[in-house]
CSV table of C-alpha atoms and ligand atoms in Angstrom, one decimal:
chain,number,residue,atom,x,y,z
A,1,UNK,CA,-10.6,11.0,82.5
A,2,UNK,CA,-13.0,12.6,80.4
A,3,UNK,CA,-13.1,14.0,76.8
A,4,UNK,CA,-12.6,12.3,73.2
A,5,UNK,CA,-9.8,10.1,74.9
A,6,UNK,CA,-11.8,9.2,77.7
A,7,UNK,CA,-10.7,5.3,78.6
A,8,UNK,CA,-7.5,5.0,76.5
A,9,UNK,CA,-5.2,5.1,79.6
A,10,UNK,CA,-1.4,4.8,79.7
A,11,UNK,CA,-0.3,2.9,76.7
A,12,UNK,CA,0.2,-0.6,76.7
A,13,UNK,CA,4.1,-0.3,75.6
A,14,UNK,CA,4.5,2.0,78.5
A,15,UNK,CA,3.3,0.2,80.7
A,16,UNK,CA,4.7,-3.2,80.1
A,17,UNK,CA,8.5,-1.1,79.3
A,18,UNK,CA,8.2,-0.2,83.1
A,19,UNK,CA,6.7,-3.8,84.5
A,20,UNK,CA,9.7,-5.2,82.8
A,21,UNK,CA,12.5,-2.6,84.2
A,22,UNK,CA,10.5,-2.8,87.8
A,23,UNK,CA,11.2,-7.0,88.3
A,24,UNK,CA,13.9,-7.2,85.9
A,25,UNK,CA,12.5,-9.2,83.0
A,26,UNK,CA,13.8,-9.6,79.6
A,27,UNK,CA,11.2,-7.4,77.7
A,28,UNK,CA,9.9,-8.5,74.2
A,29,UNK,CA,6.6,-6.4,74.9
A,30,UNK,CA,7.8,-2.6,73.0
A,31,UNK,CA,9.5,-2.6,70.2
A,32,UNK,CA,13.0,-1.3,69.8
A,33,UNK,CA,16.0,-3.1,69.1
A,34,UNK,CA,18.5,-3.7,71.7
A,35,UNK,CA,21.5,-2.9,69.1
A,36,UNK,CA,22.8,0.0,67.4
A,37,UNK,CA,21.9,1.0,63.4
A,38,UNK,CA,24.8,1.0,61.1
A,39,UNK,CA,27.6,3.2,62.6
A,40,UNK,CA,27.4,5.4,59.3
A,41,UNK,CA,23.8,6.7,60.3
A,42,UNK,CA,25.1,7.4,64.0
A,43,UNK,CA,28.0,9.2,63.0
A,44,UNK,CA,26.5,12.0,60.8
A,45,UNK,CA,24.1,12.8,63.8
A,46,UNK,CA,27.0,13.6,65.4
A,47,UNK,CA,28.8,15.5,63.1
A,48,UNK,CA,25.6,17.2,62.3
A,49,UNK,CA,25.5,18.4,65.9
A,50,UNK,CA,28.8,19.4,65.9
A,51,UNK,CA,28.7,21.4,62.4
A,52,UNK,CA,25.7,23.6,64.5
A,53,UNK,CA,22.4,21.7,62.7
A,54,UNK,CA,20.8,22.3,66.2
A,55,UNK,CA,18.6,25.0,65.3
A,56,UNK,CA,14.4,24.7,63.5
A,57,UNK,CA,14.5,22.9,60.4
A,58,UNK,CA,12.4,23.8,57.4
A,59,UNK,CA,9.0,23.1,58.3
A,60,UNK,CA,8.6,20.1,55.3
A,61,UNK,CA,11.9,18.9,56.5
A,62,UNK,CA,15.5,19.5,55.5
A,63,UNK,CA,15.8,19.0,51.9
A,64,UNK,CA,18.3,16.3,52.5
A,65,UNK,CA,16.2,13.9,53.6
A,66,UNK,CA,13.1,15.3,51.7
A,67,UNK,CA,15.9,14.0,48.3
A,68,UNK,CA,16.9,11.1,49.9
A,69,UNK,CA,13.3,10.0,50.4
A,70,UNK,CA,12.5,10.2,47.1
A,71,UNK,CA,15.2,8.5,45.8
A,72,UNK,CA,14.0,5.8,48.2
A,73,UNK,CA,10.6,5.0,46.8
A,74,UNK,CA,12.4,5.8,43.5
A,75,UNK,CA,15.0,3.1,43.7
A,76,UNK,CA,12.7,0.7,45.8
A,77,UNK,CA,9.2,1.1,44.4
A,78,UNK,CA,9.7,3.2,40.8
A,79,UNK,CA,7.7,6.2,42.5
A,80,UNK,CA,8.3,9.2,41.7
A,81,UNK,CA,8.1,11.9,44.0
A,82,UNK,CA,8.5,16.0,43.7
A,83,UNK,CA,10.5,16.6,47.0
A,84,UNK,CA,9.1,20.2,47.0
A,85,UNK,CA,5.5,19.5,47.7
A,86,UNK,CA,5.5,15.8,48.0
A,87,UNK,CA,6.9,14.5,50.9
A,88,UNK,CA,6.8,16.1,54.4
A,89,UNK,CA,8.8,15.1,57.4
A,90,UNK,CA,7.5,14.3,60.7
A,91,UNK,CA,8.0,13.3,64.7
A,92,UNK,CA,8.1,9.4,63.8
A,93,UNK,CA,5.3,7.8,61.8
A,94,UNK,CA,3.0,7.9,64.5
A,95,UNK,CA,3.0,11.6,64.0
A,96,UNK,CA,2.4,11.7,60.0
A,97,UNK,CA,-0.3,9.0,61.4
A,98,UNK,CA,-1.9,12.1,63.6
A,99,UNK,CA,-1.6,14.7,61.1
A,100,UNK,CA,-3.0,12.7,58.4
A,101,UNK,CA,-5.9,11.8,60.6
A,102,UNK,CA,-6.5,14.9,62.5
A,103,UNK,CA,-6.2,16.8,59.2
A,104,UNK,CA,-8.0,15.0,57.1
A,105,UNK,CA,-10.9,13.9,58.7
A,106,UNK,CA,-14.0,16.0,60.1
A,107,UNK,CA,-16.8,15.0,62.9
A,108,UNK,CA,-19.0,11.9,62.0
A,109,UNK,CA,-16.3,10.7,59.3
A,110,UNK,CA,-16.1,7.1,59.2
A,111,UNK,CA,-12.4,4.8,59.0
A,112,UNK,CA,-12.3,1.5,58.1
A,113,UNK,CA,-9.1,-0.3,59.5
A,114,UNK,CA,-7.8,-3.8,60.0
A,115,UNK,CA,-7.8,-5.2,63.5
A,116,UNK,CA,-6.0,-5.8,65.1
A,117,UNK,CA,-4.8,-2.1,65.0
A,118,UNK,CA,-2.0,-0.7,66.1
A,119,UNK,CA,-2.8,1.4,69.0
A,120,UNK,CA,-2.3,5.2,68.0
A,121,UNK,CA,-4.8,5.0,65.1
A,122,UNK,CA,-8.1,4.7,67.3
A,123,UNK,CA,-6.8,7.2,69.2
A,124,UNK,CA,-6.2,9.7,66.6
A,125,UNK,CA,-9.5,9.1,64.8
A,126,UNK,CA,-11.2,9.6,68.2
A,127,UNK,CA,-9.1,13.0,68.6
A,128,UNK,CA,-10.8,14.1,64.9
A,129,UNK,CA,-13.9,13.1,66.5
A,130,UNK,CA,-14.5,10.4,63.7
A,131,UNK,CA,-14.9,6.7,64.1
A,132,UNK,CA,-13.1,3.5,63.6
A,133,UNK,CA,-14.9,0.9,61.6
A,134,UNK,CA,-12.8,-2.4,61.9
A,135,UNK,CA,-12.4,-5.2,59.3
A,136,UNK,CA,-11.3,-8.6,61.2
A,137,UNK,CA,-7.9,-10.4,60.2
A,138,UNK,CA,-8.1,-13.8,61.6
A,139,UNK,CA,-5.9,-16.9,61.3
A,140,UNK,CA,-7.4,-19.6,58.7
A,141,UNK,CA,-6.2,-23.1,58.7
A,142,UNK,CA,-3.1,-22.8,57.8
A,143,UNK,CA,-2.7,-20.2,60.1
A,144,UNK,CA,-2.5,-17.0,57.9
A,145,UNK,CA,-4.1,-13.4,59.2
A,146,UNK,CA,-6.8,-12.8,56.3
A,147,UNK,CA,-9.5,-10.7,55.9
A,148,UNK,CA,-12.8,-11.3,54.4
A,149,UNK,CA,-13.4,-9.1,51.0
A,150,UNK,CA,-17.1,-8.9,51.8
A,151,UNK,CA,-16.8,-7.9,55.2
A,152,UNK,CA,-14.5,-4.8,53.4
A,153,UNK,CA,-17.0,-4.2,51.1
A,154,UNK,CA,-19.9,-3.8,53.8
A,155,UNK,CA,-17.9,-2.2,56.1
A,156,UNK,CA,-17.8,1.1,53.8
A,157,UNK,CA,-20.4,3.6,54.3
A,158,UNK,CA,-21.8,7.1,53.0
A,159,UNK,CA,-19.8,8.4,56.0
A,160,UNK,CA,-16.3,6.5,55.1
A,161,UNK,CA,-13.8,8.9,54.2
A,162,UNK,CA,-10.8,6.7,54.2
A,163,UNK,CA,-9.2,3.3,54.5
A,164,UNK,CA,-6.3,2.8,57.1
A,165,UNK,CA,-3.6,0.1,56.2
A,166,UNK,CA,-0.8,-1.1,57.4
A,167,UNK,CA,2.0,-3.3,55.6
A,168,UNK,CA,3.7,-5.0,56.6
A,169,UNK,CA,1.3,-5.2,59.7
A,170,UNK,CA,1.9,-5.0,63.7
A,171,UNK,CA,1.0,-7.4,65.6
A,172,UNK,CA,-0.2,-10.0,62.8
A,173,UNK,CA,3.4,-9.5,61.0
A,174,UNK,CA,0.7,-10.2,58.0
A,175,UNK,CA,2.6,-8.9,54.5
A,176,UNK,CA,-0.9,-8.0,52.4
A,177,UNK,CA,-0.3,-9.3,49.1
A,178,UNK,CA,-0.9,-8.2,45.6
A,179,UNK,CA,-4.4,-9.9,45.4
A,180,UNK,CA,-5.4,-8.1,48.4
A,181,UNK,CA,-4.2,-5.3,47.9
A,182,UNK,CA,-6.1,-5.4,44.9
A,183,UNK,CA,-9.2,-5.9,46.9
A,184,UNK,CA,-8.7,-3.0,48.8
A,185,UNK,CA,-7.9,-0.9,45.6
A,186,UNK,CA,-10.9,-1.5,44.2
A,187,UNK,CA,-13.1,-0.7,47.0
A,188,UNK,CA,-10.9,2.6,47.5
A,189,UNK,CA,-11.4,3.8,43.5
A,190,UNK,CA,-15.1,2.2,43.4
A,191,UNK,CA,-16.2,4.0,46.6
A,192,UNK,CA,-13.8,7.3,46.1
A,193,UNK,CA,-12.0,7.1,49.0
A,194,UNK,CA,-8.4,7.9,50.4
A,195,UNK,CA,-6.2,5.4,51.6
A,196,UNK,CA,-3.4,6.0,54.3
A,197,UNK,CA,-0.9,3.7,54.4
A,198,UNK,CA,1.4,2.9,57.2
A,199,UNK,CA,4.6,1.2,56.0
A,200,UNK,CA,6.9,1.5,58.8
A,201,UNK,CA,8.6,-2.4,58.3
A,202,UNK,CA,8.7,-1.8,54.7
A,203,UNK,CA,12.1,-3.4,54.5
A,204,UNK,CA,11.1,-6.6,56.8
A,205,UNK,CA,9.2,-9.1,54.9
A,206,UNK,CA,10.8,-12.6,55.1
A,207,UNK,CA,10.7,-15.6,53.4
A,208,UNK,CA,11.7,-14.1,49.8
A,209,UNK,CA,8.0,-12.2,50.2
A,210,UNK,CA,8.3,-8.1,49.0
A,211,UNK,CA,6.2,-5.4,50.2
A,212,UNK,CA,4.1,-3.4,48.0
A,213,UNK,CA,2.8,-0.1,48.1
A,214,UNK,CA,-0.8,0.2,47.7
A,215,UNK,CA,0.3,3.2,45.9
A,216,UNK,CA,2.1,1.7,43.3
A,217,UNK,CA,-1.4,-0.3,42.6
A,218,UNK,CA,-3.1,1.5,39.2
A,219,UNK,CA,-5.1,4.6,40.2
A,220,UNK,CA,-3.8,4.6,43.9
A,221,UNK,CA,-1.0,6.8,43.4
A,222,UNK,CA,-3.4,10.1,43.4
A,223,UNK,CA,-5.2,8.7,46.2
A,224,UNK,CA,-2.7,7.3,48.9
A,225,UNK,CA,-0.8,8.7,51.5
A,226,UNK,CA,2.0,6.6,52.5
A,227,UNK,CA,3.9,6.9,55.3
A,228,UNK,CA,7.1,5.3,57.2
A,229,UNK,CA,9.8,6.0,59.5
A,230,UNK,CA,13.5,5.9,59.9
A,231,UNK,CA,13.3,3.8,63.6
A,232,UNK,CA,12.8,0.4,62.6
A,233,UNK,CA,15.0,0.5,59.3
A,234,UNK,CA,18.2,2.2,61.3
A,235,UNK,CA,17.7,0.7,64.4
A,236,UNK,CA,16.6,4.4,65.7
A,237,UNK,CA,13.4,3.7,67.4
A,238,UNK,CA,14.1,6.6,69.8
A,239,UNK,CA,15.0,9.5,67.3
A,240,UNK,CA,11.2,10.0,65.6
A,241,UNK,CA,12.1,10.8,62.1
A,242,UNK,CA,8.8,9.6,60.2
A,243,UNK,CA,7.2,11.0,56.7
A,244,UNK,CA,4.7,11.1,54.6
A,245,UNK,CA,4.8,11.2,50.8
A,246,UNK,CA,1.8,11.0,48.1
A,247,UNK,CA,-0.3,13.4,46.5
A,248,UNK,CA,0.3,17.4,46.9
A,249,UNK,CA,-3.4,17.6,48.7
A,250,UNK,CA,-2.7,14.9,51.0
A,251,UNK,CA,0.6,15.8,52.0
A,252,UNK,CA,-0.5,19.5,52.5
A,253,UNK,CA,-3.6,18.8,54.0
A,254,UNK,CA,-1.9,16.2,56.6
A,255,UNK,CA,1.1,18.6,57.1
A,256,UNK,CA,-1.3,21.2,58.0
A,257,UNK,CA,-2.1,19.2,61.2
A,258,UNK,CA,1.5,18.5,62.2
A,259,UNK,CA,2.1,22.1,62.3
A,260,UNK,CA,0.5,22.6,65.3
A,261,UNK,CA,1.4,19.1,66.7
A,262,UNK,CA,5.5,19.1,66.9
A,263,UNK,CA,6.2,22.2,64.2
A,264,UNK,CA,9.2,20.1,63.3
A,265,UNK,CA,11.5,17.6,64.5
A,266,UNK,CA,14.9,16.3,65.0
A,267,UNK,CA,17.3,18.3,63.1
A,268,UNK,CA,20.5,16.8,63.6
A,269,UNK,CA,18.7,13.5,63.0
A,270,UNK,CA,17.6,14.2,59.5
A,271,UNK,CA,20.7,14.7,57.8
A,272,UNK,CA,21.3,11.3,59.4
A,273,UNK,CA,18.7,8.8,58.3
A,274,UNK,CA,19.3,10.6,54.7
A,275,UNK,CA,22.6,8.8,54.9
A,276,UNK,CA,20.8,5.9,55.8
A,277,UNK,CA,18.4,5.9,53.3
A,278,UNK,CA,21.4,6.0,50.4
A,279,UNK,CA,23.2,3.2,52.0
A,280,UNK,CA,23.6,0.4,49.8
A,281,UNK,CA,20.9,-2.9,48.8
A,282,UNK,CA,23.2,-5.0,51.2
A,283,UNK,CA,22.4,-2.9,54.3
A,284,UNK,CA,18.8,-3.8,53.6
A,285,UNK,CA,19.5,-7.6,52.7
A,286,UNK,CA,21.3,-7.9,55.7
A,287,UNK,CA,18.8,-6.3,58.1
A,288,UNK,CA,16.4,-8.7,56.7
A,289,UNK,CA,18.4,-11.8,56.8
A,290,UNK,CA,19.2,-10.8,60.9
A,291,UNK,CA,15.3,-10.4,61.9
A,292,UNK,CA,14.5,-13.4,60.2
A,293,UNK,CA,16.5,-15.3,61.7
A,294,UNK,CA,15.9,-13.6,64.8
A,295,UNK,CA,12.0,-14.4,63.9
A,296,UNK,CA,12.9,-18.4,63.0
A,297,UNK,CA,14.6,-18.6,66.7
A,298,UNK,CA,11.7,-16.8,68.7
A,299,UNK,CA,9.3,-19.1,67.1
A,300,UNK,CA,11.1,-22.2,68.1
A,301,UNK,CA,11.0,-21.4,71.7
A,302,UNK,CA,7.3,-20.0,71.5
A,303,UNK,CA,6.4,-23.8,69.7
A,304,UNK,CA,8.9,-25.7,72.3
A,305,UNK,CA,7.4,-24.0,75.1
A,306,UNK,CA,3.8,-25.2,74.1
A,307,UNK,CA,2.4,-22.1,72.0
A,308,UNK,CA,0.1,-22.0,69.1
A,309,UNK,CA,2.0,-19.7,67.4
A,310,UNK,CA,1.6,-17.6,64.3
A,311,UNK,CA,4.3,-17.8,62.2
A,312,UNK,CA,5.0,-14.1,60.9
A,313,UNK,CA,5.8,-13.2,57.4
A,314,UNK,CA,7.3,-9.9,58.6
A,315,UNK,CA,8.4,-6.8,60.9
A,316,UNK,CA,9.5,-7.4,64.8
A,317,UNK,CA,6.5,-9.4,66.1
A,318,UNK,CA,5.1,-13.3,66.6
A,319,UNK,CA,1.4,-13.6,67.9
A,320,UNK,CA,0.7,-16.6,69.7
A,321,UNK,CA,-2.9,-17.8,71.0
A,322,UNK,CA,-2.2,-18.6,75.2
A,323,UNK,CA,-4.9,-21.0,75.7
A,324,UNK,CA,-2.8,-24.4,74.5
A,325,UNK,CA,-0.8,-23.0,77.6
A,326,UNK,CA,-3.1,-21.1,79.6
A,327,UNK,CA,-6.6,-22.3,79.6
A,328,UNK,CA,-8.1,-19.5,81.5
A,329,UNK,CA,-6.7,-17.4,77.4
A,330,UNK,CA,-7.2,-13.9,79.2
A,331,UNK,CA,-4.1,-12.4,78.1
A,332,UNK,CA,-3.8,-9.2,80.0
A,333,UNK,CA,-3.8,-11.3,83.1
A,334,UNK,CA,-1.3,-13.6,81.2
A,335,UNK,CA,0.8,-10.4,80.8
A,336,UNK,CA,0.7,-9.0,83.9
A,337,UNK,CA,1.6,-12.4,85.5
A,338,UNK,CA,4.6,-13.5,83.2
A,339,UNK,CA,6.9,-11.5,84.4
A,340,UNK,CA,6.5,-12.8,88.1
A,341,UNK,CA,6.3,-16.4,86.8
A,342,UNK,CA,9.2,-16.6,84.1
A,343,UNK,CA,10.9,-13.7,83.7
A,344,UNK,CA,9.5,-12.1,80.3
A,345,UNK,CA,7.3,-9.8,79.5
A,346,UNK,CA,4.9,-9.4,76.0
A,347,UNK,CA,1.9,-7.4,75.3
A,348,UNK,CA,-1.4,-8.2,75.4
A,349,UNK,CA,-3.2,-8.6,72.0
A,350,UNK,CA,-6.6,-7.5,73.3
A,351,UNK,CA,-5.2,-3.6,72.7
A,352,UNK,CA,-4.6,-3.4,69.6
A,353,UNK,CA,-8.9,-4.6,69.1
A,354,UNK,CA,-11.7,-2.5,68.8
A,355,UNK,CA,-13.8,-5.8,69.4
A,356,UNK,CA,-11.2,-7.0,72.5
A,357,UNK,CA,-13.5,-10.4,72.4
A,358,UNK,CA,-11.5,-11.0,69.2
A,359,UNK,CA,-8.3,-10.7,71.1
A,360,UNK,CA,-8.5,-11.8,74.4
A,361,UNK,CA,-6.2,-15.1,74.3
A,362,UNK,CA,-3.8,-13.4,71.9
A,363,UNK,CA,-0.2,-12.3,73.0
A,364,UNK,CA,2.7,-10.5,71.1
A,365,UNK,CA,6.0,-11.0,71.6
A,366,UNK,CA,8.8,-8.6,69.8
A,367,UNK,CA,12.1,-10.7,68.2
A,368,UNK,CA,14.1,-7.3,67.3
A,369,UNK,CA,16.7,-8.7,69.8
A,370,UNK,CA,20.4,-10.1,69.9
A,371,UNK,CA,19.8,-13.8,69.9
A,372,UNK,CA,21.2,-14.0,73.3
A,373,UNK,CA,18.2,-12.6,74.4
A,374,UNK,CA,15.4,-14.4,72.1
A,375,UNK,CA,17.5,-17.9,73.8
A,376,UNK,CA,17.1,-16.6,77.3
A,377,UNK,CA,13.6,-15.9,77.0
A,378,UNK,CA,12.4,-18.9,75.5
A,379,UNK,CA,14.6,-21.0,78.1
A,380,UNK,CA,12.4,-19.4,80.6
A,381,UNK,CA,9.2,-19.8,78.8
A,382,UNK,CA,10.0,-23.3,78.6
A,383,UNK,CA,11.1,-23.7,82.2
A,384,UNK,CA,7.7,-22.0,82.9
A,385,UNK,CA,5.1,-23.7,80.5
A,386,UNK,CA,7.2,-26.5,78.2
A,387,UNK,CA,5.2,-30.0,79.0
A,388,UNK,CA,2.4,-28.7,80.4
B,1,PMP,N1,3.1,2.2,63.0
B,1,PMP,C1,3.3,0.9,63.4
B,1,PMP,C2,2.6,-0.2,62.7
B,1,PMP,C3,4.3,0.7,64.4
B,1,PMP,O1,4.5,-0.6,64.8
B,1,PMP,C4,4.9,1.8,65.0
B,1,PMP,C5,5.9,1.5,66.1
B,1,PMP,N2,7.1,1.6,65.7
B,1,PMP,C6,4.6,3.1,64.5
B,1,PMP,C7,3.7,3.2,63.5
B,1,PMP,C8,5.3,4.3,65.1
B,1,PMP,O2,6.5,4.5,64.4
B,1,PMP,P1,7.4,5.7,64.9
B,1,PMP,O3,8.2,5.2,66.1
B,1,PMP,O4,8.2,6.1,63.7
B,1,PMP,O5,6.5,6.9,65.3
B,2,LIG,N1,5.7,0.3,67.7
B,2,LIG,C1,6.2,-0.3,68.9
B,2,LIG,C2,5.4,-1.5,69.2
B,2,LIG,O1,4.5,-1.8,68.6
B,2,LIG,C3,6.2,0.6,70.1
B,2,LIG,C4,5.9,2.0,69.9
B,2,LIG,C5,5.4,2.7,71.2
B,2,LIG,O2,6.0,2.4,72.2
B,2,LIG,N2,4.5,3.5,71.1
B,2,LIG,O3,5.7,-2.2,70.1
């Protein structure tokens, strides 16, 4: 293939979805949970179908779930947000993602982003014809993903137009925390910058840690576009209702491009995660408390099974480095093989690097699943690797 996405290929979560329906295998590579959101959130999709909400919605959205958004980062996060010409609704995050990148950015601009990345930002700044500058996030001794505030610094340019940031992160399941965030504040204000911000496990930091908007930071909140989505929150991975909210400019300028990506999305499913956004503190409490222990149980196998494993503070994913199990640590082979030799199937770290040397022996596997399925897997795991 030629053209600005010359050598990005099928994506990895496609292509590990279908090794995994092909031989069978229990498949913690994608994403999605394998239960229904809260019965509530289902049921007005359906009634909204059936009252005739079938038809293009507003292009910002319906203003039902424009309100219920900003009563969201209200009620969360104290921001407050005009639903008029604040907030914007989109195809999933990954498409506020595009629109913020493809209308935002111009030839030869420069983006500085954490790797590992998640896959659809590299591919978006390539599409704007700009480039990905990456700032590592590494283990340190204890095993934490941090980042080195010099290598931030230096990585800025005359050409960087904006920072990229996502918090909770995918794969790391790093939460960034108030001193970094700091950090990355004061580079944005010092250097005049924009910062997007992808927040999509917003509600899925464990341990008692919170998420903070780099919004909320002093001086952000004119500066930052934030965005999130409805899929991980509900349990909706496969209805695609994402936003954006943040500064009139931002918003219109990002919006702008998602015009002529989707127009607009999902009617009956709007009305729908507006009824999920209202729902009360113990929804949220509750999915918490189920995907950490969901995350405490996937750990145990990956450790039993002989993993150096990355304990995450956060979101649907645990990062484990292969070699103590593999010696040859090339993980797409790893990948490509573990469904033949155990059963399973995970995703390659090496994808989500613009530097892949920095990923190679690096694997991801997803816990968003009943615990049936977390005990299965790391039975097999075991079977497959534990003593070696
Ligand atoms: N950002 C991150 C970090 C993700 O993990 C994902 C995958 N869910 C997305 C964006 C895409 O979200 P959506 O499905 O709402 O487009
Ligand atoms: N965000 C999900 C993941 O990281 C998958 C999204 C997708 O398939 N593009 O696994």
């Amino acid at each position: 293939m030629t053209g600005k996405l010359a050598g990005f290929g099928t994506t990895i979560f496609a292509e590990m979805s279908a090794l995994a329906v092909e031989t069978g295998a229990i498949n913690l590579g994608q994403g999605f949970p394998d239960t229904d959101g809260p019965r509530e959130v289902l049921d007005a999709a359906i009634d909204a179908i059936n009252a005739g909400v079938n038809q293009y919605p507003p292009l910002p959205g319906m203003p039902v779930l424009r309100a219920a958004i900003a009563e969201h980062q209200s009620r969360f996060y104290g921001i407050e947000l005009d639903p008029d010409t604040e907030i914007a609704v989109t195809a999933g995050a990954t498409e506020a993602l595009a629109g913020a990148l493809l209308g935002m950015l111009d030839a030869g601009d420069e983006v500085v982003v954490f790797e590992p990345i998640y896959d659809s930002y590299r591919a978006c700044i390539a599409l704007a014809g700009a480039r990905a500058v990456p700032v590592l996030l590494a283990p340190d001794a204890d095993g934490n993903y941090v980042f080195d505030p010099d290598e931030l610094r230096a990585a800025v340019t005359d050409r960087t137009k904006l920072i990229l940031l996502n918090t909770p992160h995918n794969p790391t399941g790093k939460v960034f925390t108030r001193d970094e965030l700091d950090v990355i504040a004061d580079v944005v204000l010092d250097r005049g910058l924009v910062a997007v911000t992808d927040e999509v496990y917003e509600h899925l930091p464990f341990d008692g840690r919170t998420h903070i908007p780099l919004s909320t930071l002093p001086g952000m909140a004119e500066r930052t576009l934030t965005i999130s989505s409805g899929g991980k929150t509900f349990h909706t991975t496969g209805w695609k209702i994402g936003w954006m909210s943040g500064p009139r400019e931002l918003v219109t300028a990002a919006r702008t491009a998602k015009q002529f990506l989707s127009f607009v999305n999902g009617a009956p499913f709007q009305p729908a995660i507006a009824v999920g956004l209202r729902l009360p503190d113990s929804y949220f409490e509750q999915l918490r408390a189920n995907l950490e222990a969901a995350r405490d149980r996937l750990v145990q196998g990956l450790v039993a099974a002989g993993f150096t494993t990355y304990v995450p503070e956060a979101s649907y994913f645990a990062t484990v480095d292969i070699r103590s199990v593999d010696p040859r640590g090339d993980g797409r082979t790893f990948c490509r093989e573990l469904p033949h030799a155990c059963g399973v199937v995970a995703v390659p770290n090496e994808v989500f690097y613009a530097r892949p040397e920095f990923g190679r022996h690096m694997v991801r596997f997803a816990y968003c699943k009943q615990l049936s399925v977390i005990d299965a897997a790391a039975e097999a795991l075991a079977a497959g690797f534990g003593g070696r």
